[in-house]
Amino acid sequence: MFKTYLRRTASPGIGIALSLPAHQEAVKDAFPRARLRDGEPYLLDRGGYWPGVIESVLERYNHTLEELNLLAYKPSKR
């Protein structure tokens, strides 16, 4: 499991913690729980350890929560 924090861009103090990988419904539910509206920009903070290959990609590119969830799913299934 990989810890991720989903936060509002406009109010960085408002957000939620989410363990990835998560079921698709949990990912969809994360946005209203973090008080995000459709299309509202958000920030993702990765907490804890992420494998080096994934971490290097994540540091170079912006990513969505859905993409991060997919990346988290791969190493957890080994």
mmCIF file of N, CA and C in Angstrom:
data_model
loop_
_atom_site.group_PDB
_atom_site.id
_atom_site.type_symbol
_atom_site.label_atom_id
_atom_site.label_comp_id
_atom_site.label_asym_id
_atom_site.label_seq_id
_atom_site.Cartn_x
_atom_site.Cartn_y
_atom_site.Cartn_z
ATOM 1 N N MET A 1 0.838 -1.187 0.000
ATOM 2 C CA MET A 1 0.000 0.000 0.000
ATOM 3 C C MET A 1 0.877 1.242 0.000
ATOM 4 N N PHE A 2 0.424 2.251 -0.710
ATOM 5 C CA PHE A 2 1.147 3.506 -0.813
ATOM 6 C C PHE A 2 0.234 4.636 -0.368
ATOM 7 N N LYS A 3 0.720 5.476 0.522
ATOM 8 C CA LYS A 3 -0.073 6.582 1.060
ATOM 9 C C LYS A 3 0.008 7.778 0.116
ATOM 10 N N THR A 4 -1.143 8.412 -0.118
ATOM 11 C CA THR A 4 -1.234 9.602 -0.956
ATOM 12 C C THR A 4 -2.166 10.586 -0.287
ATOM 13 N N TYR A 5 -1.866 11.856 -0.429
ATOM 14 C CA TYR A 5 -2.708 12.910 0.126
ATOM 15 C C TYR A 5 -3.274 13.733 -1.018
ATOM 16 N N LEU A 6 -4.581 13.833 -1.067
ATOM 17 C CA LEU A 6 -5.297 14.601 -2.084
ATOM 18 C C LEU A 6 -5.738 15.904 -1.439
ATOM 19 N N ARG A 7 -5.268 17.038 -1.994
ATOM 20 C CA ARG A 7 -5.557 18.342 -1.391
ATOM 21 C C ARG A 7 -6.073 19.318 -2.434
ATOM 22 N N ARG A 8 -6.841 20.267 -1.966
ATOM 23 C CA ARG A 8 -7.320 21.347 -2.829
ATOM 24 C C ARG A 8 -6.177 22.312 -3.108
ATOM 25 N N THR A 9 -6.099 22.800 -4.336
ATOM 26 C CA THR A 9 -5.085 23.792 -4.683
ATOM 27 C C THR A 9 -5.384 25.111 -3.989
ATOM 28 N N ALA A 10 -6.654 25.510 -3.991
ATOM 29 C CA ALA A 10 -7.057 26.793 -3.414
ATOM 30 C C ALA A 10 -6.941 26.807 -1.891
ATOM 31 N N SER A 11 -7.153 25.672 -1.254
ATOM 32 C CA SER A 11 -7.082 25.563 0.213
ATOM 33 C C SER A 11 -6.252 24.337 0.567
ATOM 34 N N PRO A 12 -4.920 24.444 0.509
ATOM 35 C CA PRO A 12 -4.081 23.263 0.713
ATOM 36 C C PRO A 12 -4.273 22.557 2.050
ATOM 37 N N GLY A 13 -4.839 23.232 3.037
ATOM 38 C CA GLY A 13 -5.066 22.596 4.326
ATOM 39 C C GLY A 13 -6.240 21.640 4.327
ATOM 40 N N ILE A 14 -7.031 21.656 3.265
ATOM 41 C CA ILE A 14 -8.202 20.784 3.171
ATOM 42 C C ILE A 14 -7.869 19.628 2.241
ATOM 43 N N GLY A 15 -8.046 18.408 2.728
ATOM 44 C CA GLY A 15 -7.770 17.247 1.903
ATOM 45 C C GLY A 15 -7.971 15.964 2.677
ATOM 46 N N ILE A 16 -7.592 14.866 2.040
ATOM 47 C CA ILE A 16 -7.756 13.545 2.649
ATOM 48 C C ILE A 16 -6.525 12.690 2.374
ATOM 49 N N ALA A 17 -6.352 11.666 3.187
ATOM 50 C CA ALA A 17 -5.329 10.647 2.950
ATOM 51 C C ALA A 17 -6.004 9.458 2.283
ATOM 52 N N LEU A 18 -5.308 8.846 1.364
ATOM 53 C CA LEU A 18 -5.846 7.710 0.625
ATOM 54 C C LEU A 18 -4.734 6.683 0.450
ATOM 55 N N SER A 19 -5.036 5.423 0.689
ATOM 56 C CA SER A 19 -4.071 4.350 0.458
ATOM 57 C C SER A 19 -4.294 3.783 -0.935
ATOM 58 N N LEU A 20 -3.221 3.710 -1.705
ATOM 59 C CA LEU A 20 -3.299 3.180 -3.064
ATOM 60 C C LEU A 20 -2.528 1.876 -3.133
ATOM 61 N N PRO A 21 -2.911 0.928 -3.950
ATOM 62 C CA PRO A 21 -4.021 1.023 -4.874
ATOM 63 C C PRO A 21 -5.363 0.930 -4.157
ATOM 64 N N ALA A 22 -6.339 1.557 -4.772
ATOM 65 C CA ALA A 22 -7.694 1.582 -4.224
ATOM 66 C C ALA A 22 -8.670 1.187 -5.325
ATOM 67 N N HIS A 23 -9.821 0.691 -4.923
ATOM 68 C CA HIS A 23 -10.862 0.379 -5.901
ATOM 69 C C HIS A 23 -11.304 1.659 -6.594
ATOM 70 N N GLN A 24 -11.805 1.515 -7.803
ATOM 71 C CA GLN A 24 -12.229 2.666 -8.602
ATOM 72 C C GLN A 24 -13.248 3.522 -7.854
ATOM 73 N N GLU A 25 -14.150 2.899 -7.126
ATOM 74 C CA GLU A 25 -15.154 3.660 -6.374
ATOM 75 C C GLU A 25 -14.509 4.502 -5.275
ATOM 76 N N ALA A 26 -13.487 3.975 -4.632
ATOM 77 C CA ALA A 26 -12.791 4.734 -3.585
ATOM 78 C C ALA A 26 -12.080 5.942 -4.178
ATOM 79 N N VAL A 27 -11.522 5.784 -5.375
ATOM 80 C CA VAL A 27 -10.857 6.902 -6.047
ATOM 81 C C VAL A 27 -11.887 7.973 -6.403
ATOM 82 N N LYS A 28 -13.022 7.555 -6.959
ATOM 83 C CA LYS A 28 -14.073 8.521 -7.306
ATOM 84 C C LYS A 28 -14.613 9.219 -6.065
ATOM 85 N N ASP A 29 -14.761 8.489 -4.975
ATOM 86 C CA ASP A 29 -15.287 9.040 -3.726
ATOM 87 C C ASP A 29 -14.298 9.996 -3.059
ATOM 88 N N ALA A 30 -13.020 9.869 -3.385
ATOM 89 C CA ALA A 30 -11.994 10.712 -2.758
ATOM 90 C C ALA A 30 -12.188 12.190 -3.087
ATOM 91 N N PHE A 31 -12.651 12.503 -4.280
ATOM 92 C CA PHE A 31 -12.797 13.903 -4.685
ATOM 93 C C PHE A 31 -13.838 14.650 -3.858
ATOM 94 N N PRO A 32 -15.056 14.133 -3.707
ATOM 95 C CA PRO A 32 -16.003 14.847 -2.844
ATOM 96 C C PRO A 32 -15.576 14.856 -1.372
ATOM 97 N N ARG A 33 -14.907 13.792 -0.921
ATOM 98 C CA ARG A 33 -14.432 13.779 0.468
ATOM 99 C C ARG A 33 -13.375 14.853 0.707
ATOM 100 N N ALA A 34 -12.604 15.179 -0.330
ATOM 101 C CA ALA A 34 -11.600 16.246 -0.231
ATOM 102 C C ALA A 34 -12.210 17.609 -0.568
ATOM 103 N N ARG A 35 -13.524 17.636 -0.728
ATOM 104 C CA ARG A 35 -14.273 18.862 -1.045
ATOM 105 C C ARG A 35 -13.848 19.480 -2.371
ATOM 106 N N LEU A 36 -13.590 18.609 -3.342
ATOM 107 C CA LEU A 36 -13.237 19.052 -4.688
ATOM 108 C C LEU A 36 -14.447 18.946 -5.597
ATOM 109 N N ARG A 37 -14.638 19.950 -6.411
ATOM 110 C CA ARG A 37 -15.710 19.936 -7.408
ATOM 111 C C ARG A 37 -15.162 19.393 -8.718
ATOM 112 N N ASP A 38 -16.063 18.981 -9.623
ATOM 113 C CA ASP A 38 -15.636 18.482 -10.932
ATOM 114 C C ASP A 38 -14.770 19.510 -11.637
ATOM 115 N N GLY A 39 -13.615 19.079 -12.101
ATOM 116 C CA GLY A 39 -12.721 19.947 -12.849
ATOM 117 C C GLY A 39 -11.861 20.879 -12.014
ATOM 118 N N GLU A 40 -12.069 20.908 -10.703
ATOM 119 C CA GLU A 40 -11.274 21.783 -9.838
ATOM 120 C C GLU A 40 -9.849 21.229 -9.728
ATOM 121 N N PRO A 41 -8.832 22.091 -9.847
ATOM 122 C CA PRO A 41 -7.457 21.594 -9.734
ATOM 123 C C PRO A 41 -7.166 21.076 -8.326
ATOM 124 N N TYR A 42 -6.278 20.110 -8.254
ATOM 125 C CA TYR A 42 -5.927 19.520 -6.965
ATOM 126 C C TYR A 42 -4.445 19.181 -6.926
ATOM 127 N N LEU A 43 -3.955 18.945 -5.730
ATOM 128 C CA LEU A 43 -2.565 18.560 -5.505
ATOM 129 C C LEU A 43 -2.515 17.142 -4.959
ATOM 130 N N LEU A 44 -1.495 16.413 -5.351
ATOM 131 C CA LEU A 44 -1.253 15.076 -4.816
ATOM 132 C C LEU A 44 0.102 15.075 -4.132
ATOM 133 N N ASP A 45 0.132 14.645 -2.904
ATOM 134 C CA ASP A 45 1.383 14.488 -2.170
ATOM 135 C C ASP A 45 1.552 13.009 -1.879
ATOM 136 N N ARG A 46 2.690 12.479 -2.250
ATOM 137 C CA ARG A 46 2.959 11.069 -1.988
ATOM 138 C C ARG A 46 3.646 10.949 -0.640
ATOM 139 N N GLY A 47 3.092 10.129 0.221
ATOM 140 C CA GLY A 47 3.689 9.903 1.529
ATOM 141 C C GLY A 47 4.323 8.529 1.572
ATOM 142 N N GLY A 48 5.321 8.377 2.405
ATOM 143 C CA GLY A 48 5.932 7.065 2.564
ATOM 144 C C GLY A 48 6.789 6.660 1.381
ATOM 145 N N TYR A 49 7.014 5.363 1.268
ATOM 146 C CA TYR A 49 7.916 4.814 0.254
ATOM 147 C C TYR A 49 7.163 4.473 -1.023
ATOM 148 N N TRP A 50 7.698 4.910 -2.151
ATOM 149 C CA TRP A 50 7.250 4.487 -3.478
ATOM 150 C C TRP A 50 8.471 3.896 -4.171
ATOM 151 N N PRO A 51 8.330 2.803 -4.920
ATOM 152 C CA PRO A 51 9.486 2.205 -5.601
ATOM 153 C C PRO A 51 10.229 3.226 -6.470
ATOM 154 N N GLY A 52 11.553 3.103 -6.537
ATOM 155 C CA GLY A 52 12.402 4.063 -7.229
ATOM 156 C C GLY A 52 12.002 4.373 -8.655
ATOM 157 N N VAL A 53 11.670 3.361 -9.450
ATOM 158 C CA VAL A 53 11.296 3.589 -10.847
ATOM 159 C C VAL A 53 10.042 4.441 -10.923
ATOM 160 N N ILE A 54 9.057 4.137 -10.116
ATOM 161 C CA ILE A 54 7.816 4.914 -10.110
ATOM 162 C C ILE A 54 8.086 6.321 -9.599
ATOM 163 N N GLU A 55 8.850 6.444 -8.536
ATOM 164 C CA GLU A 55 9.151 7.754 -7.955
ATOM 165 C C GLU A 55 9.832 8.659 -8.973
ATOM 166 N N SER A 56 10.770 8.123 -9.757
ATOM 167 C CA SER A 56 11.478 8.952 -10.736
ATOM 168 C C SER A 56 10.534 9.469 -11.813
ATOM 169 N N VAL A 57 9.571 8.673 -12.223
ATOM 170 C CA VAL A 57 8.578 9.116 -13.212
ATOM 171 C C VAL A 57 7.665 10.166 -12.594
ATOM 172 N N LEU A 58 7.214 9.939 -11.378
ATOM 173 C CA LEU A 58 6.284 10.855 -10.725
ATOM 174 C C LEU A 58 6.909 12.218 -10.471
ATOM 175 N N GLU A 59 8.204 12.251 -10.220
ATOM 176 C CA GLU A 59 8.874 13.527 -9.966
ATOM 177 C C GLU A 59 8.978 14.380 -11.222
ATOM 178 N N ARG A 60 8.983 13.756 -12.393
ATOM 179 C CA ARG A 60 9.170 14.494 -13.644
ATOM 180 C C ARG A 60 7.880 14.952 -14.298
ATOM 181 N N TYR A 61 6.767 14.318 -14.010
ATOM 182 C CA TYR A 61 5.528 14.603 -14.723
ATOM 183 C C TYR A 61 4.384 14.855 -13.751
ATOM 184 N N ASN A 62 3.452 15.701 -14.171
ATOM 185 C CA ASN A 62 2.200 15.833 -13.421
ATOM 186 C C ASN A 62 1.395 14.569 -13.665
ATOM 187 N N HIS A 63 0.620 14.169 -12.715
ATOM 188 C CA HIS A 63 -0.159 12.951 -12.839
ATOM 189 C C HIS A 63 -1.497 13.133 -12.139
ATOM 190 N N THR A 64 -2.459 12.354 -12.564
ATOM 191 C CA THR A 64 -3.777 12.392 -11.944
ATOM 192 C C THR A 64 -3.842 11.326 -10.856
ATOM 193 N N LEU A 65 -4.853 11.420 -10.031
ATOM 194 C CA LEU A 65 -5.046 10.402 -9.000
ATOM 195 C C LEU A 65 -5.275 9.038 -9.645
ATOM 196 N N GLU A 66 -5.995 9.012 -10.744
ATOM 197 C CA GLU A 66 -6.261 7.757 -11.440
ATOM 198 C C GLU A 66 -4.964 7.128 -11.960
ATOM 199 N N GLU A 67 -4.069 7.959 -12.514
ATOM 200 C CA GLU A 67 -2.783 7.449 -12.998
ATOM 201 C C GLU A 67 -1.931 6.933 -11.846
ATOM 202 N N LEU A 68 -1.920 7.666 -10.762
ATOM 203 C CA LEU A 68 -1.154 7.253 -9.591
ATOM 204 C C LEU A 68 -1.689 5.933 -9.042
ATOM 205 N N ASN A 69 -2.991 5.770 -9.048
ATOM 206 C CA ASN A 69 -3.603 4.530 -8.587
ATOM 207 C C ASN A 69 -3.181 3.361 -9.477
ATOM 208 N N LEU A 70 -3.158 3.570 -10.783
ATOM 209 C CA LEU A 70 -2.737 2.519 -11.707
ATOM 210 C C LEU A 70 -1.274 2.142 -11.466
ATOM 211 N N LEU A 71 -0.412 3.140 -11.288
ATOM 212 C CA LEU A 71 0.997 2.863 -11.007
ATOM 213 C C LEU A 71 1.168 2.115 -9.689
ATOM 214 N N ALA A 72 0.360 2.433 -8.703
ATOM 215 C CA ALA A 72 0.436 1.760 -7.401
ATOM 216 C C ALA A 72 -0.033 0.313 -7.500
ATOM 217 N N TYR A 73 -0.944 0.037 -8.407
ATOM 218 C CA TYR A 73 -1.495 -1.307 -8.565
ATOM 219 C C TYR A 73 -0.436 -2.288 -9.064
ATOM 220 N N LYS A 74 0.433 -1.829 -9.950
ATOM 221 C CA LYS A 74 1.417 -2.726 -10.570
ATOM 222 C C LYS A 74 2.356 -3.381 -9.555
ATOM 223 N N PRO A 75 3.096 -2.625 -8.724
ATOM 224 C CA PRO A 75 4.011 -3.306 -7.791
ATOM 225 C C PRO A 75 3.300 -4.059 -6.672
ATOM 226 N N SER A 76 2.066 -3.701 -6.364
ATOM 227 C CA SER A 76 1.368 -4.377 -5.270
ATOM 228 C C SER A 76 0.930 -5.781 -5.664
ATOM 229 N N LYS A 77 0.911 -6.086 -6.955
ATOM 230 C CA LYS A 77 0.455 -7.391 -7.436
ATOM 231 C C LYS A 77 1.595 -8.359 -7.695
ATOM 232 N N ARG A 78 2.810 -8.025 -7.307
ATOM 233 C CA ARG A 78 3.967 -8.923 -7.513
ATOM 234 C C ARG A 78 4.013 -10.001 -6.473
#
